[in-house]
PDB file of C-alpha atoms and ligand atoms in Angstrom:
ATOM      1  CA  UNK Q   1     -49.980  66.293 -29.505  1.00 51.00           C
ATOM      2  CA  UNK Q   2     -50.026  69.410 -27.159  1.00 55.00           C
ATOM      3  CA  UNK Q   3     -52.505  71.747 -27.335  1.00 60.00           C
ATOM      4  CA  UNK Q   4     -52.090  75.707 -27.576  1.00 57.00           C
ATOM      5  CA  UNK Q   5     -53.433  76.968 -23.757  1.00 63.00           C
ATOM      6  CA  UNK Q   6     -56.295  79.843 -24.079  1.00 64.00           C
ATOM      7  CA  UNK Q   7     -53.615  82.155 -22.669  1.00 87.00           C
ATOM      8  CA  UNK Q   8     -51.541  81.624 -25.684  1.00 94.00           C
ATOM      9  CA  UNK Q   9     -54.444  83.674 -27.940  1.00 96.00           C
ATOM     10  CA  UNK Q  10     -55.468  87.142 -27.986  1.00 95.00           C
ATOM     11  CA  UNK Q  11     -57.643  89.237 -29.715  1.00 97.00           C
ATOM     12  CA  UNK Q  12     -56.284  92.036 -31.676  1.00 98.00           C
ATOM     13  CA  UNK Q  13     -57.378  94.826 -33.939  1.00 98.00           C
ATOM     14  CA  UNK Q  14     -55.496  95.668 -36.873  1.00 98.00           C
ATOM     15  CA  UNK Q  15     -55.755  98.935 -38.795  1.00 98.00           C
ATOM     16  CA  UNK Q  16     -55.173  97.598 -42.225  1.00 98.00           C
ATOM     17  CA  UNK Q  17     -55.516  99.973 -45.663  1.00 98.00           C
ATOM     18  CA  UNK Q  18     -57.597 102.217 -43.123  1.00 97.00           C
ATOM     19  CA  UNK Q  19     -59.885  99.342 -42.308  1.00 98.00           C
ATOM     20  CA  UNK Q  20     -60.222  98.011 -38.654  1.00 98.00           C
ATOM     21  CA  UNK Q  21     -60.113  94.107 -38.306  1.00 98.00           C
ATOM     22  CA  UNK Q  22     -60.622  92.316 -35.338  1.00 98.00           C
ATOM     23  CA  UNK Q  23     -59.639  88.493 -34.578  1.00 97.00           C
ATOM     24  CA  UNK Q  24     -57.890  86.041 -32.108  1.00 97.00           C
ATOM     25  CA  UNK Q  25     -54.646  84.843 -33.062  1.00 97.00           C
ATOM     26  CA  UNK Q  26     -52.337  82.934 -31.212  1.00 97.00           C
ATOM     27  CA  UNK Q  27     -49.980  84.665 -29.972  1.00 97.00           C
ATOM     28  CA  UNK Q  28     -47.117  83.279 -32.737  1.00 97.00           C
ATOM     29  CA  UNK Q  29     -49.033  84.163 -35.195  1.00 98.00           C
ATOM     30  CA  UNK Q  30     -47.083  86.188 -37.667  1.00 98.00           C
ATOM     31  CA  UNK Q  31     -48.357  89.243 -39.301  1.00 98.00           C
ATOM     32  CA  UNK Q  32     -48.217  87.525 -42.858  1.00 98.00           C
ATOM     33  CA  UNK Q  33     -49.732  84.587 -41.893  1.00 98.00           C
ATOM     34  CA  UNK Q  34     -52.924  87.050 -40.121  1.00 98.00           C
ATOM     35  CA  UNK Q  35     -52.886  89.095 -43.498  1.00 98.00           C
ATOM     36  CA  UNK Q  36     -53.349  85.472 -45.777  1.00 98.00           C
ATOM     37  CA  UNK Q  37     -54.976  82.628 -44.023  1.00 98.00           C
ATOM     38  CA  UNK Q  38     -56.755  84.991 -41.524  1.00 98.00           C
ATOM     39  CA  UNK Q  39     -58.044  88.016 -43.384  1.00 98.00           C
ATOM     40  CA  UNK Q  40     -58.006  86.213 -47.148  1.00 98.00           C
ATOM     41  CA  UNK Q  41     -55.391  89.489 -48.463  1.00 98.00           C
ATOM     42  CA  UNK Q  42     -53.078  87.529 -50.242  1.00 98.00           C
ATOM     43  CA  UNK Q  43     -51.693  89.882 -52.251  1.00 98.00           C
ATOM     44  CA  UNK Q  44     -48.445  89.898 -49.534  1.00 98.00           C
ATOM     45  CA  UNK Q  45     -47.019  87.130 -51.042  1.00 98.00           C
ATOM     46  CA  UNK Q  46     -44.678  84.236 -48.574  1.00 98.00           C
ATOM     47  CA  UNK Q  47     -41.468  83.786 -49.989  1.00 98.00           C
ATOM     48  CA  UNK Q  48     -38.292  82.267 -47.537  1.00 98.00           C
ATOM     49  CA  UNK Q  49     -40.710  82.820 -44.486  1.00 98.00           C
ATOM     50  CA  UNK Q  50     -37.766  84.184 -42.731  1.00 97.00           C
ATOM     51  CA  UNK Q  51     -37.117  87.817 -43.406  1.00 98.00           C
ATOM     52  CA  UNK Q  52     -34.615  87.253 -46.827  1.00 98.00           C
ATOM     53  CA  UNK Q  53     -36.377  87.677 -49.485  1.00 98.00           C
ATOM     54  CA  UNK Q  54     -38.750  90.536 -49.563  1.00 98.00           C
ATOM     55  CA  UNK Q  55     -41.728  88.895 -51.001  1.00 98.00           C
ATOM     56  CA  UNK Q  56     -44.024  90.139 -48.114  1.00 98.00           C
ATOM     57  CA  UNK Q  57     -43.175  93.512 -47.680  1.00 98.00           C
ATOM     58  CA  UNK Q  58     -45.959  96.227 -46.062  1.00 98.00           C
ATOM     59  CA  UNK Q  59     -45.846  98.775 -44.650  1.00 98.00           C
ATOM     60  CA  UNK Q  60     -46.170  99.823 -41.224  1.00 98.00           C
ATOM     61  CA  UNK Q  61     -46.618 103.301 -40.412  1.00 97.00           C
ATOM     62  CA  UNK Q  62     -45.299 104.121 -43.324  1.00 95.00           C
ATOM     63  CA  UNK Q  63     -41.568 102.275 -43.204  1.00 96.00           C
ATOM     64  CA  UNK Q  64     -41.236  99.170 -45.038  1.00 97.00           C
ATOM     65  CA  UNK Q  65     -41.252  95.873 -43.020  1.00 98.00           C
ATOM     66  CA  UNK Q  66     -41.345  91.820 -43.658  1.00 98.00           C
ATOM     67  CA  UNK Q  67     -44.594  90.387 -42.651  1.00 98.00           C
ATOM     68  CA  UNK Q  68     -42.814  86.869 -41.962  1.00 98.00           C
ATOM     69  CA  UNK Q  69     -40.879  88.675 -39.198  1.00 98.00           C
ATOM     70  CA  UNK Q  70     -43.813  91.012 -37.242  1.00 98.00           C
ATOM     71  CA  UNK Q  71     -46.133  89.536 -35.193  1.00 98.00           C
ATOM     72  CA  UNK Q  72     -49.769  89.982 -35.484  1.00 98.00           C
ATOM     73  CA  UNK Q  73     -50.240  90.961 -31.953  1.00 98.00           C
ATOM     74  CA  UNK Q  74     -46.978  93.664 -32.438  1.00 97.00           C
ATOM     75  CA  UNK Q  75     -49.076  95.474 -35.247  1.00 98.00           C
ATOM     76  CA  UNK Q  76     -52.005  96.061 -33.341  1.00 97.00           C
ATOM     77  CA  UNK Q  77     -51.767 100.330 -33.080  1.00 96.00           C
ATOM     78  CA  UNK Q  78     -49.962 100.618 -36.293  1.00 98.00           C
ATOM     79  CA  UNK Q  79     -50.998 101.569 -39.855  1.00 98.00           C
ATOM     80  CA  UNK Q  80     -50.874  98.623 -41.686  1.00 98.00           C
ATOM     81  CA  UNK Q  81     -50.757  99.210 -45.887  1.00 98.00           C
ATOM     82  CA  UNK Q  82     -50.126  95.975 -48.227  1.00 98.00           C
ATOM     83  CA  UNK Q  83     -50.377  95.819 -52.045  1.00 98.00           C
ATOM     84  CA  UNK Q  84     -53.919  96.079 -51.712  1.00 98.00           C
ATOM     85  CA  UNK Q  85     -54.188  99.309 -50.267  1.00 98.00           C
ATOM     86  CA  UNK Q  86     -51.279 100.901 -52.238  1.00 97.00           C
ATOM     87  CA  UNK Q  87     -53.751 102.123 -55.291  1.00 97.00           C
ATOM     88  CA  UNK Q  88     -56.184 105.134 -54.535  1.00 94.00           C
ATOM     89  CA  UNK Q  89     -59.898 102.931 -55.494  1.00 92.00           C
ATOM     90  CA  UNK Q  90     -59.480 102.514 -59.602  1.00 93.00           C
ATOM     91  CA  UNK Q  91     -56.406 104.782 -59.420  1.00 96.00           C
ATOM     92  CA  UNK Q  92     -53.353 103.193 -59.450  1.00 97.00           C
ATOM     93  CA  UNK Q  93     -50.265 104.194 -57.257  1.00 97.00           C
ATOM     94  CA  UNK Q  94     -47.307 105.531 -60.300  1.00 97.00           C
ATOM     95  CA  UNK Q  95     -45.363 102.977 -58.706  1.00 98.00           C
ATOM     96  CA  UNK Q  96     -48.059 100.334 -59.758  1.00 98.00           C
ATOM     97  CA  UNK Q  97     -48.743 102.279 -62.850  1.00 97.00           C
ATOM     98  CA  UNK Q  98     -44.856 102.293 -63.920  1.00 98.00           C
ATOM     99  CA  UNK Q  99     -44.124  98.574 -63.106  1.00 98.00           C
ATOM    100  CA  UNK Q 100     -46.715  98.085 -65.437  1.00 97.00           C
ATOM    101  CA  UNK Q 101     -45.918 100.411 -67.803  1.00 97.00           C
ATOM    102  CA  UNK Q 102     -42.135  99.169 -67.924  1.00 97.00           C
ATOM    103  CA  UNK Q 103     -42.471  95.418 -67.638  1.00 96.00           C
ATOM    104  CA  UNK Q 104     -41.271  95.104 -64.091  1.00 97.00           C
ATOM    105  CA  UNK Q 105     -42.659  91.814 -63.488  1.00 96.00           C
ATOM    106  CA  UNK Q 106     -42.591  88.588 -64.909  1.00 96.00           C
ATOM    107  CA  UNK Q 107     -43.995  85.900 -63.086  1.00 98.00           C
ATOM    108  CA  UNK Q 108     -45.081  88.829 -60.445  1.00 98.00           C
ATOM    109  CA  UNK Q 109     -44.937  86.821 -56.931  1.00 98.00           C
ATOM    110  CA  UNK Q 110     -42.430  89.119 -55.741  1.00 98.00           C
ATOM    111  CA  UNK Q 111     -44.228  92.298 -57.752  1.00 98.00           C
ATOM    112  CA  UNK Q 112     -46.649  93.275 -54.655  1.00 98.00           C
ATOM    113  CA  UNK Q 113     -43.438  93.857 -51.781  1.00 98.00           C
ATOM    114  CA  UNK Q 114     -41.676  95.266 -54.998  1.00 98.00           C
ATOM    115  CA  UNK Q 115     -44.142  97.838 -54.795  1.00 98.00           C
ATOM    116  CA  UNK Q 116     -44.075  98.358 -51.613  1.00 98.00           C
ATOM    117  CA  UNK Q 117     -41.309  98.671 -50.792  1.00 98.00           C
ATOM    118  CA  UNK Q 118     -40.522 100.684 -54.306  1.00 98.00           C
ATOM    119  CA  UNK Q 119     -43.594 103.411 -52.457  1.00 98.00           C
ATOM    120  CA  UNK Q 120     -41.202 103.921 -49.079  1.00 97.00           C
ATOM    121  CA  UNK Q 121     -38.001 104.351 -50.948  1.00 97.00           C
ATOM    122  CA  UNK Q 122     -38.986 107.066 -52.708  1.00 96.00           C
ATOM    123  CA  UNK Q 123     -40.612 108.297 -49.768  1.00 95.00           C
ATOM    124  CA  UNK Q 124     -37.360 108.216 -47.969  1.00 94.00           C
ATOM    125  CA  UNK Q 125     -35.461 109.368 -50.683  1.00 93.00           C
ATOM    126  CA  UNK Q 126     -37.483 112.540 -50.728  1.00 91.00           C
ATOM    127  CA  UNK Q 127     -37.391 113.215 -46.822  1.00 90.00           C
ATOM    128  CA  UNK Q 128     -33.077 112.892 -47.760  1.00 90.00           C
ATOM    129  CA  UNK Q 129     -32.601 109.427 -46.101  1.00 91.00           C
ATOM    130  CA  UNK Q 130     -29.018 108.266 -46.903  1.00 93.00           C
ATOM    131  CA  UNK Q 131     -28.212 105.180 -48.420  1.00 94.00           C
ATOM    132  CA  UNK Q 132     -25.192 103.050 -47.785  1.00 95.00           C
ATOM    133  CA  UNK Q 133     -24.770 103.950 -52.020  1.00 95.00           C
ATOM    134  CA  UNK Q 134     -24.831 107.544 -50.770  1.00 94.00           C
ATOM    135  CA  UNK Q 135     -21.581 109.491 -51.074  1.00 91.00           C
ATOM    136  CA  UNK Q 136     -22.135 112.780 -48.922  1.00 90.00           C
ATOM    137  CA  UNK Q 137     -24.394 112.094 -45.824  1.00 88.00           C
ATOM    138  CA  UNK Q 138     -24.475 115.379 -44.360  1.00 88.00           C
ATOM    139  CA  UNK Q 139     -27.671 116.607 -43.589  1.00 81.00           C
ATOM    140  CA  UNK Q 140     -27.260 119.717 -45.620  1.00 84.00           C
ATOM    141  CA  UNK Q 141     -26.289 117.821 -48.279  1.00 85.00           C
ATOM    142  CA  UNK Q 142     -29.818 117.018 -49.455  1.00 81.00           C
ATOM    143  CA  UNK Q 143     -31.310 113.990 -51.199  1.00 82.00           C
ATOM    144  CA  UNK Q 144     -28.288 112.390 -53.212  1.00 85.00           C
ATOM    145  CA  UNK Q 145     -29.245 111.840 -56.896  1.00 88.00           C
ATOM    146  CA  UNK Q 146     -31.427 108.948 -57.083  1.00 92.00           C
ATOM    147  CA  UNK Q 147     -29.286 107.062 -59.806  1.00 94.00           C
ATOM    148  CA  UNK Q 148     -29.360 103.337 -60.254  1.00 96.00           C
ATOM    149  CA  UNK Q 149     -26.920 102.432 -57.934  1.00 96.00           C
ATOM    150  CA  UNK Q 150     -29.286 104.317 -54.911  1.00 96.00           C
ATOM    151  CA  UNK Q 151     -32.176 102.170 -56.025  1.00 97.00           C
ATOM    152  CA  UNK Q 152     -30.626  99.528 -56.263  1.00 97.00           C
ATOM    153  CA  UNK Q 153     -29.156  99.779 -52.882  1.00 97.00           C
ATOM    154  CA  UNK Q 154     -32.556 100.461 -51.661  1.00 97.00           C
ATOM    155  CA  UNK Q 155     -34.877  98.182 -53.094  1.00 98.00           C
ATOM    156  CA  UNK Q 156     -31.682  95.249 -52.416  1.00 98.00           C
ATOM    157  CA  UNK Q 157     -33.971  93.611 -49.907  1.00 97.00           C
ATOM    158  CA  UNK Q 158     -36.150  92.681 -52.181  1.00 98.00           C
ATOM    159  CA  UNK Q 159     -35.404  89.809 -54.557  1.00 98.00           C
ATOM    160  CA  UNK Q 160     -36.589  88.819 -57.861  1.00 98.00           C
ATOM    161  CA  UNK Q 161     -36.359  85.265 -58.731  1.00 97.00           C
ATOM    162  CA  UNK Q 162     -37.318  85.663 -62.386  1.00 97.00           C
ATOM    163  CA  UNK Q 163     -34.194  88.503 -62.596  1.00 97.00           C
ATOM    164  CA  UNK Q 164     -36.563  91.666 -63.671  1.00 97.00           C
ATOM    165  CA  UNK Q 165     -34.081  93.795 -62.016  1.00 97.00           C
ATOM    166  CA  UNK Q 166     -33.399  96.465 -64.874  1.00 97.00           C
ATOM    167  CA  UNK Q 167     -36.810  96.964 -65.697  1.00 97.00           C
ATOM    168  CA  UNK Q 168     -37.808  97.357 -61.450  1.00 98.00           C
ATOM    169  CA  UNK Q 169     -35.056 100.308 -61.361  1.00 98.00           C
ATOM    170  CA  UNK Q 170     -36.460 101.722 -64.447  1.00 97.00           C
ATOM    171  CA  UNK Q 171     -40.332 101.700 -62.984  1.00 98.00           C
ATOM    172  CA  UNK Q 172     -38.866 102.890 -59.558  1.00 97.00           C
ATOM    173  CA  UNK Q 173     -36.698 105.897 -61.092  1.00 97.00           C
ATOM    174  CA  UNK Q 174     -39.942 106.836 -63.277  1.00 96.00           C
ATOM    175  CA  UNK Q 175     -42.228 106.739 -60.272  1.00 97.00           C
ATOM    176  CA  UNK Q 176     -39.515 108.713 -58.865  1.00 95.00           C
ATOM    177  CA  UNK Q 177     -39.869 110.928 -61.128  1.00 90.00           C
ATOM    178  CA  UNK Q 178     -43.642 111.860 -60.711  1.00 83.00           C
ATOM    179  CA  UNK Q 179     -42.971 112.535 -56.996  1.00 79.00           C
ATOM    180  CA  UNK Q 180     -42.260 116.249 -57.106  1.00 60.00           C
ATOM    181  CA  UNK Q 181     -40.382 116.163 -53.957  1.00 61.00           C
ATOM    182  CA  UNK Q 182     -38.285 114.156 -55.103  1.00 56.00           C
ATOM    183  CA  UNK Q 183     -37.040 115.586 -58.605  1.00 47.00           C
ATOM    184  CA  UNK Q 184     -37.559 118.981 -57.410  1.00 45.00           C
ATOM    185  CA  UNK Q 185     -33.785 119.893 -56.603  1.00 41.00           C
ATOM    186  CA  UNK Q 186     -32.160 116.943 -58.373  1.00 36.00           C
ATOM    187  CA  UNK Q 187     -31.921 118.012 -61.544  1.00 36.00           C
ATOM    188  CA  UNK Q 188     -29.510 114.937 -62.191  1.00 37.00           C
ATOM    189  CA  UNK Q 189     -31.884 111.908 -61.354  1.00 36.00           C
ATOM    190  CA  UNK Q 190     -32.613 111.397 -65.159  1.00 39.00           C
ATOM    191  CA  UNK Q 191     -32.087 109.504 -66.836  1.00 40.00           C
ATOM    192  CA  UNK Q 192     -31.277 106.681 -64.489  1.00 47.00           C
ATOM    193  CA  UNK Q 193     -27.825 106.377 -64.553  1.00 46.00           C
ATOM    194  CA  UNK Q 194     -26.163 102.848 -65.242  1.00 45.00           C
ATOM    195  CA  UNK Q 195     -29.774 100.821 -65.568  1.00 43.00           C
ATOM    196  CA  UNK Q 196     -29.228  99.899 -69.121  1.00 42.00           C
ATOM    197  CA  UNK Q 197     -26.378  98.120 -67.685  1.00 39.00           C
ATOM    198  CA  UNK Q 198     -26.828  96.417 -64.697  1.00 40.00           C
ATOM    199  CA  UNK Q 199     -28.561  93.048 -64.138  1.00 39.00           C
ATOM    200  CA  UNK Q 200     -29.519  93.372 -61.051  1.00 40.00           C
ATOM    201  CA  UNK Q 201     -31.204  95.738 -58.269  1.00 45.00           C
ATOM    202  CA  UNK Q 202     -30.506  93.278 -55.135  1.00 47.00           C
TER     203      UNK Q 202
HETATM  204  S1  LIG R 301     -41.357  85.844 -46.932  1.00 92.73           S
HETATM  205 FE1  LIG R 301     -40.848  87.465 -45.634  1.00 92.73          FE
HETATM  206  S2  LIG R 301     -38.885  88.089 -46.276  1.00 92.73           S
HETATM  207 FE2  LIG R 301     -39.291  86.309 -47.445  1.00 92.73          FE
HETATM  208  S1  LIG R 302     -41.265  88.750 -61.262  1.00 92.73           S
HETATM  209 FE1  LIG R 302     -41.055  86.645 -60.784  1.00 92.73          FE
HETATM  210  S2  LIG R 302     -40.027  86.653 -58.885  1.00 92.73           S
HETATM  211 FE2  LIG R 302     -39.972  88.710 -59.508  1.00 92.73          FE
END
């Protein structure tokens, strides 16, 4: 069996939850793989392994991304945040606190880059990031009301194999909610329009 050549590794630093960690990885090494059988944080859960289904969602600098799809050596540089920085010490994040709050997990593999990626959206939401669900995308026309269909558009790369898709748009809309950006001009966001009817947010 070949061998990997020394030239194939590197070391890299990775700023991860505000913590610097330094190791050698080969070069292929994905990001996901660095996070779980390098660094032991396996709260970014593996899912397809190829960029489909959400599971491993962190963020980087702040914009959501799939581990399975970054490389290690790609990240180096970047501010890295998984599931395990997302809470502020005992504090948790209202997106944590909401899933929980509202059932949004069942069997909870895909809960951590629900979370995740649940924290950007609303994040871009607030800044006015369109959606393809977004009707007027002028720049003056503001943040669209986040309704269901706008959370469900953004949190559709994210899948949920157990199907808790009406309780994830509930938690996301009332973690909306407490962002004061983001319900400051829109009086319209509540309640979430359409979630007690639709099965599914991806
Ligand atoms: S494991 Fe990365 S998207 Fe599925
Ligand atoms: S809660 Fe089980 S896969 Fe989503």
């Amino acid at each position: 069996m070949a061998t990997a050549s020394p030239s194939t590794y590197s070391a890299v630093t990775l700023n991860i939850n505000g913590e610097k960690h330094t190791l050698t990885v080969d070069h292929r090494t994905t990001l996901l793989d660095a996070l779980r059988e390098r660094l032991d944080m396996t709260g970014t859960k593996k899912g397809c392994d190829q960029g489909q289904c959400g599971a491993c969602t962190v963020l980087l600098d702040k914009r959501r991304a799939v581990a399975c799809l970054q490389l290690a050596v790609a990240a180096e540089g970047r501010e890295i945040t998984t599931i395990e920085g997302i809470a502020e010490g005992e504090q948790l994040h209202p997106v944590q606190q909401a899933f929980l709050d509202l059932d949004g997990y069942q069997c909870g593999y895909c809960t951590p880059g629900q979370i995740c990626s649940a924290v950007a959206v609303i994040e871009e939401h607030a800044a006015g990031w369109p959606s393809a669900a977004t009707d007027d995308v002028r720049p003056e026309a503001g943040p669209p009301p986040l309704t269901a269909e706008e959370i469900r558009e953004r949190m559709s790369g994210n899948l949920c194999r157990c199907g808790a898709y009406v309780s994830i748009v509930q938690a996301v809309a009332r973690a909306a909610e407490a962002d004061a950006r983001t319900t400051q001009d829109i009086p319209d966001a509540r309640p979430v329009q359409g979630a007690e009817h639709e099965g599914a947010a991806a």
